[in-house]
Amino acid sequence: MKKCPFCAEDIQYDAIKCKHCGEFLDELHPTKLCRRKIAMVLSKSLIIIALLSVGPLALPLIWWRPQTSRAWKIGLTIVILVLSWILFQTTMESIRTIKEYYKLIEGL
């Protein structure tokens, strides 16, 4: 007999899964805690915060989330990429405008 590392109940020495808490004891199966951490990382609110923070670099979080349908993933990817391209073009145009403004000021 040995103690389960998750619930500290006595289990068979050769046990693969604890009969008390249901956790797998080998390293091939992810634990419930590990699955909860993955679920937390792939939560809607965290994905939205990541998208607002780093933009299209957060797209893998959408694609790794199993609860989202493929149609939504494709649609969100297209919308995020188009919006990112528009924001990039707007930023570049603003930089060009500022450069022209400074050239105009230097000429005075």
Short mmCIF file of C-alpha atoms in Angstrom, two decimals:
data_model
loop_
_atom_site.label_atom_id
_atom_site.label_comp_id
_atom_site.label_asym_id
_atom_site.label_seq_id
_atom_site.Cartn_x
_atom_site.Cartn_y
_atom_site.Cartn_z
CA MET A 1 0.00 0.00 0.00
CA LYS A 2 1.03 3.61 -0.55
CA LYS A 3 -0.53 7.02 -0.04
CA CYS A 4 -2.11 8.90 -2.92
CA PRO A 5 -0.13 12.14 -3.49
CA PHE A 6 -3.39 14.02 -4.17
CA CYS A 7 -5.75 12.92 -1.40
CA ALA A 8 -3.41 11.03 0.99
CA GLU A 9 -5.67 7.94 1.08
CA ASP A 10 -4.16 4.45 1.10
CA ILE A 11 -4.13 2.81 -2.33
CA GLN A 12 -2.53 -0.25 -3.91
CA TYR A 13 1.17 0.11 -4.64
CA ASP A 14 0.69 -0.67 -8.37
CA ALA A 15 -2.40 1.54 -8.74
CA ILE A 16 -2.60 3.69 -11.86
CA LYS A 17 -5.57 5.74 -10.72
CA CYS A 18 -6.69 6.61 -7.18
CA LYS A 19 -10.06 5.05 -6.32
CA HIS A 20 -10.78 7.84 -3.82
CA CYS A 21 -10.09 11.05 -5.74
CA GLY A 22 -9.96 9.74 -9.31
CA GLU A 23 -6.54 11.20 -10.12
CA PHE A 24 -4.15 9.30 -12.37
CA LEU A 25 -0.89 8.50 -10.62
CA ASP A 26 1.29 8.10 -13.70
CA GLU A 27 2.69 11.11 -15.52
CA LEU A 28 1.08 10.28 -18.85
CA HIS A 29 -2.37 11.50 -17.77
CA PRO A 30 -2.89 15.16 -16.85
CA THR A 31 -4.21 15.74 -13.35
CA LYS A 32 -7.44 17.58 -12.54
CA LEU A 33 -5.37 20.51 -11.27
CA CYS A 34 -3.50 20.63 -14.57
CA ARG A 35 -6.78 20.49 -16.51
CA ARG A 36 -8.16 23.32 -14.36
CA LYS A 37 -5.08 25.45 -15.08
CA ILE A 38 -5.45 24.82 -18.81
CA ALA A 39 -9.17 25.66 -18.62
CA MET A 40 -8.35 28.88 -16.75
CA VAL A 41 -5.78 29.90 -19.38
CA LEU A 42 -8.33 29.28 -22.12
CA SER A 43 -11.18 31.16 -20.42
CA LYS A 44 -13.05 33.80 -22.43
CA SER A 45 -12.04 36.69 -20.19
CA LEU A 46 -8.35 35.85 -20.33
CA ILE A 47 -8.45 35.46 -24.11
CA ILE A 48 -10.16 38.86 -24.45
CA ILE A 49 -7.54 40.48 -22.20
CA ALA A 50 -4.78 38.82 -24.22
CA LEU A 51 -6.30 40.02 -27.50
CA LEU A 52 -6.56 43.57 -26.20
CA SER A 53 -2.98 43.43 -24.91
CA VAL A 54 -1.06 41.72 -27.68
CA GLY A 55 -3.54 41.58 -30.53
CA PRO A 56 -3.13 38.81 -33.09
CA LEU A 57 -0.36 37.20 -31.04
CA ALA A 58 -3.14 35.82 -28.82
CA LEU A 59 -4.84 33.95 -31.71
CA PRO A 60 -3.41 30.56 -30.65
CA LEU A 61 -5.40 30.85 -27.42
CA ILE A 62 -8.58 30.94 -29.48
CA TRP A 63 -7.53 27.95 -31.57
CA TRP A 64 -6.50 25.88 -28.52
CA ARG A 65 -9.87 26.44 -26.81
CA PRO A 66 -11.94 23.28 -27.43
CA GLN A 67 -15.29 24.90 -26.51
CA THR A 68 -15.17 27.28 -29.49
CA SER A 69 -16.51 25.96 -32.80
CA ARG A 70 -14.35 25.99 -35.91
CA ALA A 71 -16.63 28.55 -37.61
CA TRP A 72 -16.19 30.97 -34.68
CA LYS A 73 -12.44 30.41 -34.68
CA ILE A 74 -12.18 31.19 -38.38
CA GLY A 75 -14.47 34.22 -38.09
CA LEU A 76 -12.63 35.63 -35.08
CA THR A 77 -9.28 35.08 -36.77
CA ILE A 78 -10.38 36.96 -39.90
CA VAL A 79 -11.89 39.84 -37.88
CA ILE A 80 -8.80 40.16 -35.67
CA LEU A 81 -6.39 40.08 -38.62
CA VAL A 82 -8.41 42.65 -40.60
CA LEU A 83 -8.72 44.92 -37.57
CA SER A 84 -4.99 44.58 -36.88
CA TRP A 85 -4.18 45.49 -40.49
CA ILE A 86 -6.46 48.56 -40.32
CA LEU A 87 -4.87 49.69 -37.05
CA PHE A 88 -1.40 49.15 -38.49
CA GLN A 89 -2.21 51.24 -41.58
CA THR A 90 -3.73 53.97 -39.40
CA THR A 91 -0.63 54.02 -37.21
CA MET A 92 1.68 54.27 -40.23
CA GLU A 93 -0.40 57.10 -41.69
CA SER A 94 -0.25 58.94 -38.34
CA ILE A 95 3.53 58.58 -38.28
CA ARG A 96 3.77 59.97 -41.84
CA THR A 97 1.57 62.92 -40.84
CA ILE A 98 3.71 63.67 -37.79
CA LYS A 99 6.89 63.53 -39.91
CA GLU A 100 5.41 65.98 -42.40
CA TYR A 101 4.36 68.25 -39.54
CA TYR A 102 7.88 68.29 -38.09
CA LYS A 103 9.37 68.96 -41.54
CA LEU A 104 6.98 71.89 -41.89
CA ILE A 105 7.99 73.24 -38.48
CA GLU A 106 11.71 72.88 -39.28
CA GLY A 107 11.21 74.89 -42.49
CA LEU A 108 9.86 77.90 -40.60
#
